[in-house]
């Protein structure tokens, strides 16, 4: 047994950490968040040049053949700076679906661009009535001629505004909540009948509501097996949860450490706040929750790489539950212990807290995954 | 023990309801005119425009039960907006410690909603430890005015306020609770700079206020020089009792249930989800208990007794409950809570959920941060003595 990073992983970690240090001071991030597209093209180029975009793709696909552990290493460091570039949307989600299901022709057409950063992907899976159920799908793709016609609406699609291709789940057969009968399609956001409404989210990232009105798709838009998209979607979502949890762990580290530092600097009643035992204990609890999250992150990530599917799935549920719960506990208390300062946009804590709240709502919140875990 | 309202109380409740109904805002009406008319009519009812003011200052002189009924009814009715600073915070200080001239000068404009006040207490170095404040007020050589220098922070609505009531230091030779002086002065004058602070909800309500050589005539001092802490302490008490918001939480919880029942979850709704339902139920149990804690506190006040120990927990419990309601609203909104402002999809209530939740985090910070409140209860209510060993 061994939880050490390999030499390559250690180098990867250092390199992401350096990128975050150089580019993600709060002021710089605030500027990015306020810009039109919400992230920096220069940063995106740097990330591509450093080779990170190819990490989770196989060597045959032009990548570096990394697995979930490598993604975890990167996402945890990105979480420390709340990186805005669409690594998660394009590589973990869109790329995750592509690497699992794309045929040779699709891979050849798309993956080189995804890996060199000239293309960006997004994954559109959420629908209004579905809450957190990936298999609750009312968007339809009707076979017509050689291809399909897409109709419906997808919600809160991360980084769709800058995506060159969007992977969309749609029903090709079966009832609204059947797992079978769901198919994935590669959709050009500029195609006739695709309408995007773009907006910033609470955490400063970008998302879109997308409607599809009789969008004509070619036969080769189908990604993977007809009616068999759910397994791909679910596996991609699980990778997404692992990556988000790693990002959260990075953010949680910042939150608890910033709080420990702040309470030692701030004086009230002629004492540093950290002299007050009730605050010491609260910070110890924050630290404990952080360490527990990290343990479960390692566990779920390793089980996903090495374990069987059922075990991995249960671990992912456990992880997303704990991350949601602990994230909010640590976030709320980081704000509370900073007093009025914690309520402002001037310090990091508020921004990290907001990101954790959004992470809890993505791919099912703490309650949702606890119920799945218990089932 | 008896929880039935008396016939007089029931009659009073009907009268309040009828008043709210008659004077409700009608679509298309000029909002400002409606607001002013509303207060004028409430005044004609016998001081309903200033429910908490005592009778000798034109208030209605209600019994505690009547106050409770008013709170309950206002939680659902749509009343014109009001700021608490002049009406609820400064007015009691003026009544208790202001001179007759000061009362005549300031109270009518507060009552008529003509002058907006803000509260200049906290400073960068003086938050929970308010008595550590350093904003300096120096008496001029001829004794006619003070010259004020310093920085106030978190001053809510300073950017729209006409006047500020401000704690300043006139003497730093003794213990820090001494030498604090309570001053009133206009905001729109030379030497005052107001800088906005944007909070997590994305909104601007608090400010930093820089005071540079601001001249304040001695007539604008409340009570005696150096006694400001005693006056302010009473005021903080007023601030805290208003913060529990039980009646409003009861209404908010019902609204939350409706919202959750509008969120589809499989073949049912979120209200049928056992985990969510359980959290709502837990919250409701707490709220029921807190409602009765407040009633017990009211009943002892009605009997003329000093507020019992139970009243000390109201701010803590009340604000925690408000935060939990906000948190569950965010959960109910699911993925849509992450979008705010001009929200193109999802349930309508999700639009403001996150902003409300973020703002609610301040409830356990202002008006006495929860940790410090518990210290006060340990000392004053449990009478725990700290050994000096
Ligand atoms: C939205 C908002 C509006 C406000 N409006 C006004 C206003 O209009 N006018 C005004 O004057 N002020 C206002 N305030 C200021 C408010 O009163 C202060 O924020 C509050 O007193 C706490 O002070 P602080 O922010 O400096 O936190 P600090 O005092 O620095 O406290 C930070 C943390 O340390 C804890 N702590 C402090 N001392 C102890 C102790 N002895 N033992 C254990 N824990 C301790 C606190 O509980 C808190 O969790 C407002 C604040 C906010 C957030």
JSON list of N, CA and C in Angstrom, two decimals, chain A residues 72-100:
[
{"chain": "A", "resi": 72, "resn": "UNK", "atom": "N", "xyz": [-6.93, 13.92, -10.54]},
{"chain": "A", "resi": 72, "resn": "UNK", "atom": "CA", "xyz": [-7.07, 14.36, -9.15]},
{"chain": "A", "resi": 72, "resn": "UNK", "atom": "C", "xyz": [-5.93, 15.29, -8.76]},
{"chain": "A", "resi": 73, "resn": "UNK", "atom": "N", "xyz": [-4.73, 14.89, -9.12]},
{"chain": "A", "resi": 73, "resn": "UNK", "atom": "CA", "xyz": [-3.56, 15.70, -8.78]},
{"chain": "A", "resi": 73, "resn": "UNK", "atom": "C", "xyz": [-3.70, 17.11, -9.36]},
{"chain": "A", "resi": 74, "resn": "UNK", "atom": "N", "xyz": [-4.16, 17.19, -10.61]},
{"chain": "A", "resi": 74, "resn": "UNK", "atom": "CA", "xyz": [-4.30, 18.50, -11.25]},
{"chain": "A", "resi": 74, "resn": "UNK", "atom": "C", "xyz": [-5.46, 19.30, -10.64]},
{"chain": "A", "resi": 75, "resn": "UNK", "atom": "N", "xyz": [-6.59, 18.63, -10.49]},
{"chain": "A", "resi": 75, "resn": "UNK", "atom": "CA", "xyz": [-7.78, 19.36, -10.02]},
{"chain": "A", "resi": 75, "resn": "UNK", "atom": "C", "xyz": [-7.61, 19.87, -8.59]},
{"chain": "A", "resi": 76, "resn": "UNK", "atom": "N", "xyz": [-6.92, 19.11, -7.76]},
{"chain": "A", "resi": 76, "resn": "UNK", "atom": "CA", "xyz": [-6.72, 19.57, -6.39]},
{"chain": "A", "resi": 76, "resn": "UNK", "atom": "C", "xyz": [-5.93, 20.88, -6.39]},
{"chain": "A", "resi": 77, "resn": "UNK", "atom": "N", "xyz": [-4.89, 20.94, -7.22]},
{"chain": "A", "resi": 77, "resn": "UNK", "atom": "CA", "xyz": [-4.10, 22.18, -7.28]},
{"chain": "A", "resi": 77, "resn": "UNK", "atom": "C", "xyz": [-4.93, 23.31, -7.88]},
{"chain": "A", "resi": 78, "resn": "UNK", "atom": "N", "xyz": [-5.72, 22.99, -8.91]},
{"chain": "A", "resi": 78, "resn": "UNK", "atom": "CA", "xyz": [-6.56, 24.03, -9.52]},
{"chain": "A", "resi": 78, "resn": "UNK", "atom": "C", "xyz": [-7.57, 24.56, -8.50]},
{"chain": "A", "resi": 79, "resn": "UNK", "atom": "N", "xyz": [-8.02, 23.69, -7.62]},
{"chain": "A", "resi": 79, "resn": "UNK", "atom": "CA", "xyz": [-8.98, 24.09, -6.59]},
{"chain": "A", "resi": 79, "resn": "UNK", "atom": "C", "xyz": [-8.40, 25.13, -5.65]},
{"chain": "A", "resi": 80, "resn": "UNK", "atom": "N", "xyz": [-7.10, 25.11, -5.49]},
{"chain": "A", "resi": 80, "resn": "UNK", "atom": "CA", "xyz": [-6.49, 26.09, -4.59]},
{"chain": "A", "resi": 80, "resn": "UNK", "atom": "C", "xyz": [-6.55, 27.50, -5.15]},
{"chain": "A", "resi": 81, "resn": "UNK", "atom": "N", "xyz": [-6.69, 27.59, -6.48]},
{"chain": "A", "resi": 81, "resn": "UNK", "atom": "CA", "xyz": [-6.80, 28.93, -7.07]},
{"chain": "A", "resi": 81, "resn": "UNK", "atom": "C", "xyz": [-8.15, 29.17, -7.71]},
{"chain": "A", "resi": 82, "resn": "UNK", "atom": "N", "xyz": [-9.03, 28.19, -7.67]},
{"chain": "A", "resi": 82, "resn": "UNK", "atom": "CA", "xyz": [-10.33, 28.26, -8.36]},
{"chain": "A", "resi": 82, "resn": "UNK", "atom": "C", "xyz": [-10.12, 28.65, -9.83]},
{"chain": "A", "resi": 83, "resn": "UNK", "atom": "N", "xyz": [-9.35, 27.84, -10.50]},
{"chain": "A", "resi": 83, "resn": "UNK", "atom": "CA", "xyz": [-9.02, 28.08, -11.91]},
{"chain": "A", "resi": 83, "resn": "UNK", "atom": "C", "xyz": [-10.31, 28.14, -12.75]},
{"chain": "A", "resi": 84, "resn": "UNK", "atom": "N", "xyz": [-10.40, 29.13, -13.63]},
{"chain": "A", "resi": 84, "resn": "UNK", "atom": "CA", "xyz": [-11.62, 29.35, -14.41]},
{"chain": "A", "resi": 84, "resn": "UNK", "atom": "C", "xyz": [-11.56, 28.72, -15.81]},
{"chain": "A", "resi": 85, "resn": "UNK", "atom": "N", "xyz": [-10.37, 28.39, -16.29]},
{"chain": "A", "resi": 85, "resn": "UNK", "atom": "CA", "xyz": [-10.28, 27.85, -17.65]},
{"chain": "A", "resi": 85, "resn": "UNK", "atom": "C", "xyz": [-11.03, 26.51, -17.70]},
{"chain": "A", "resi": 86, "resn": "UNK", "atom": "N", "xyz": [-11.62, 26.22, -18.88]},
{"chain": "A", "resi": 86, "resn": "UNK", "atom": "CA", "xyz": [-12.57, 25.10, -18.94]},
{"chain": "A", "resi": 86, "resn": "UNK", "atom": "C", "xyz": [-11.94, 23.71, -19.02]},
{"chain": "A", "resi": 87, "resn": "UNK", "atom": "N", "xyz": [-10.95, 23.44, -18.19]},
{"chain": "A", "resi": 87, "resn": "UNK", "atom": "CA", "xyz": [-10.35, 22.11, -18.16]},
{"chain": "A", "resi": 87, "resn": "UNK", "atom": "C", "xyz": [-11.39, 21.06, -17.80]},
{"chain": "A", "resi": 88, "resn": "UNK", "atom": "N", "xyz": [-12.16, 21.36, -16.78]},
{"chain": "A", "resi": 88, "resn": "UNK", "atom": "CA", "xyz": [-13.16, 20.40, -16.30]},
{"chain": "A", "resi": 88, "resn": "UNK", "atom": "C", "xyz": [-14.21, 20.13, -17.38]},
{"chain": "A", "resi": 89, "resn": "UNK", "atom": "N", "xyz": [-14.79, 21.19, -17.94]},
{"chain": "A", "resi": 89, "resn": "UNK", "atom": "CA", "xyz": [-15.86, 21.01, -18.92]},
{"chain": "A", "resi": 89, "resn": "UNK", "atom": "C", "xyz": [-15.36, 20.33, -20.18]},
{"chain": "A", "resi": 90, "resn": "UNK", "atom": "N", "xyz": [-14.20, 20.79, -20.66]},
{"chain": "A", "resi": 90, "resn": "UNK", "atom": "CA", "xyz": [-13.74, 20.31, -21.96]},
{"chain": "A", "resi": 90, "resn": "UNK", "atom": "C", "xyz": [-13.05, 18.95, -21.86]},
{"chain": "A", "resi": 91, "resn": "UNK", "atom": "N", "xyz": [-12.20, 18.77, -20.86]},
{"chain": "A", "resi": 91, "resn": "UNK", "atom": "CA", "xyz": [-11.39, 17.55, -20.81]},
{"chain": "A", "resi": 91, "resn": "UNK", "atom": "C", "xyz": [-12.07, 16.45, -20.00]},
{"chain": "A", "resi": 92, "resn": "UNK", "atom": "N", "xyz": [-12.50, 16.79, -18.77]},
{"chain": "A", "resi": 92, "resn": "UNK", "atom": "CA", "xyz": [-13.07, 15.74, -17.91]},
{"chain": "A", "resi": 92, "resn": "UNK", "atom": "C", "xyz": [-14.46, 15.34, -18.41]},
{"chain": "A", "resi": 93, "resn": "UNK", "atom": "N", "xyz": [-15.30, 16.32, -18.74]},
{"chain": "A", "resi": 93, "resn": "UNK", "atom": "CA", "xyz": [-16.67, 15.98, -19.13]},
{"chain": "A", "resi": 93, "resn": "UNK", "atom": "C", "xyz": [-16.76, 15.66, -20.63]},
{"chain": "A", "resi": 94, "resn": "UNK", "atom": "N", "xyz": [-16.61, 16.68, -21.46]},
{"chain": "A", "resi": 94, "resn": "UNK", "atom": "CA", "xyz": [-16.72, 16.44, -22.90]},
{"chain": "A", "resi": 94, "resn": "UNK", "atom": "C", "xyz": [-15.72, 15.39, -23.37]},
{"chain": "A", "resi": 95, "resn": "UNK", "atom": "N", "xyz": [-14.47, 15.59, -22.96]},
{"chain": "A", "resi": 95, "resn": "UNK", "atom": "CA", "xyz": [-13.41, 14.65, -23.35]},
{"chain": "A", "resi": 95, "resn": "UNK", "atom": "C", "xyz": [-13.66, 13.26, -22.78]},
{"chain": "A", "resi": 96, "resn": "UNK", "atom": "N", "xyz": [-14.20, 13.21, -21.57]},
{"chain": "A", "resi": 96, "resn": "UNK", "atom": "CA", "xyz": [-14.50, 11.92, -20.93]},
{"chain": "A", "resi": 96, "resn": "UNK", "atom": "C", "xyz": [-15.50, 11.12, -21.75]},
{"chain": "A", "resi": 97, "resn": "UNK", "atom": "N", "xyz": [-16.51, 11.81, -22.27]},
{"chain": "A", "resi": 97, "resn": "UNK", "atom": "CA", "xyz": [-17.51, 11.12, -23.09]},
{"chain": "A", "resi": 97, "resn": "UNK", "atom": "C", "xyz": [-16.89, 10.67, -24.41]},
{"chain": "A", "resi": 98, "resn": "UNK", "atom": "N", "xyz": [-16.10, 11.55, -24.98]},
{"chain": "A", "resi": 98, "resn": "UNK", "atom": "CA", "xyz": [-15.48, 11.24, -26.28]},
{"chain": "A", "resi": 98, "resn": "UNK", "atom": "C", "xyz": [-14.52, 10.05, -26.19]},
{"chain": "A", "resi": 99, "resn": "UNK", "atom": "N", "xyz": [-13.67, 10.07, -25.19]},
{"chain": "A", "resi": 99, "resn": "UNK", "atom": "CA", "xyz": [-12.65, 9.00, -25.13]},
{"chain": "A", "resi": 99, "resn": "UNK", "atom": "C", "xyz": [-13.31, 7.65, -24.88]},
{"chain": "A", "resi": 100, "resn": "UNK", "atom": "N", "xyz": [-14.48, 7.65, -24.27]},
{"chain": "A", "resi": 100, "resn": "UNK", "atom": "CA", "xyz": [-15.16, 6.39, -23.99]},
{"chain": "A", "resi": 100, "resn": "UNK", "atom": "C", "xyz": [-15.96, 5.88, -25.18]}
]
